[in-house]
Amino acid sequence: ILGFSTLPGRLSMMAFILNALTCALGLLYFIRRGKQCLDFTVTVHFFHLLGCWIYNSHFPSTLTWWLVHIVCTALMAAIGEYLCMRIELREIPLNSAPKSNV
């Protein structure tokens, strides 16, 4: 079903790409560590591969399926890591005011 020649194929590819973008936001809220983004991304896509293999009863062998998932894995990992690094590199506010009056 994945392919550029048909409308359902293009819509499926766009759905996979939008899913990668929303999962990158999920990495930001649930993982919060830039170094762990690639690990979690590969794990999620590996479980998706296993699910597709079990559901279809054969290993995915089409080139378009692999290309779409490689691109989605790269997008999810790169955007998730970028967002997590932005949070990690924020300045720590230092307040020099006393905390209590003695």
GROMACS .gro file of C-alpha atoms in nm, residues 1-74:
model
   74
    1ILE     CA    1   0.000   0.000   0.000
    2LEU     CA    2   0.299   0.233   0.052
    3GLY     CA    3   0.396   0.414  -0.265
    4PHE     CA    4   0.401   0.748  -0.439
    5SER     CA    5   0.183   0.640  -0.730
    6THR     CA    6  -0.151   0.616  -0.547
    7LEU     CA    7  -0.334   0.852  -0.316
    8PRO     CA    8  -0.376   0.593  -0.036
    9GLY     CA    9  -0.002   0.523  -0.055
   10ARG     CA   10   0.088   0.890  -0.022
   11LEU     CA   11  -0.160   0.932   0.265
   12SER     CA   12  -0.011   0.631   0.445
   13MET     CA   13   0.339   0.773   0.410
   14MET     CA   14   0.225   1.109   0.543
   15ALA     CA   15   0.057   0.933   0.835
   16PHE     CA   16   0.386   0.758   0.919
   17ILE     CA   17   0.577   1.086   0.903
   18LEU     CA   18   0.321   1.268   1.121
   19ASN     CA   19   0.337   0.977   1.364
   20ALA     CA   20   0.716   1.016   1.383
   21LEU     CA   21   0.675   1.386   1.464
   22THR     CA   22   0.419   1.323   1.738
   23CYS     CA   23   0.631   1.043   1.883
   24ALA     CA   24   0.924   1.287   1.896
   25LEU     CA   25   0.706   1.502   2.122
   26GLY     CA   26   0.635   1.190   2.326
   27LEU     CA   27   1.009   1.141   2.369
   28LEU     CA   28   1.029   1.495   2.502
   29TYR     CA   29   0.759   1.441   2.764
   30PHE     CA   30   0.832   1.082   2.869
   31ILE     CA   31   1.206   1.030   2.818
   32ARG     CA   32   1.352   1.380   2.868
   33ARG     CA   33   1.708   1.259   2.801
   34GLY     CA   34   1.875   1.334   2.469
   35LYS     CA   35   2.110   1.037   2.491
   36GLN     CA   36   1.822   0.790   2.531
   37CYS     CA   37   1.613   0.912   2.236
   38LEU     CA   38   1.782   0.692   1.977
   39ASP     CA   39   1.749   0.383   2.199
   40PHE     CA   40   1.378   0.434   2.257
   41THR     CA   41   1.316   0.519   1.891
   42VAL     CA   42   1.486   0.206   1.764
   43THR     CA   43   1.305  -0.003   2.026
   44VAL     CA   44   0.964   0.133   1.924
   45HIS     CA   45   1.032   0.071   1.556
   46PHE     CA   46   1.168  -0.277   1.629
   47PHE     CA   47   0.846  -0.368   1.810
   48HIS     CA   48   0.652  -0.224   1.516
   49LEU     CA   49   0.854  -0.448   1.282
   50LEU     CA   50   0.773  -0.752   1.497
   51GLY     CA   51   0.405  -0.657   1.504
   52CYS     CA   52   0.394  -0.620   1.125
   53TRP     CA   53   0.575  -0.952   1.084
   54ILE     CA   54   0.329  -1.134   1.311
   55TYR     CA   55   0.021  -0.963   1.164
   56ASN     CA   56   0.113  -1.026   0.798
   57SER     CA   57   0.271  -1.369   0.861
   58HIS     CA   58   0.578  -1.275   0.656
   59PHE     CA   59   0.877  -1.047   0.694
   60PRO     CA   60   0.834  -0.702   0.530
   61SER     CA   61   1.033  -0.712   0.209
   62THR     CA   62   0.922  -0.411   0.004
   63LEU     CA   63   1.172  -0.133  -0.047
   64THR     CA   64   0.919   0.144   0.015
   65TRP     CA   65   0.825  -0.003   0.355
   66TRP     CA   66   1.189  -0.005   0.464
   67LEU     CA   67   1.260   0.343   0.327
   68VAL     CA   68   0.958   0.495   0.500
   69HIS     CA   69   1.051   0.336   0.831
   70ILE     CA   70   1.416   0.434   0.807
   71VAL     CA   71   1.316   0.794   0.735
   72CYS     CA   72   1.062   0.791   1.019
   73THR     CA   73   1.317   0.643   1.261
   74ALA     CA   74   1.570   0.912   1.168
   0.00000   0.00000   0.00000
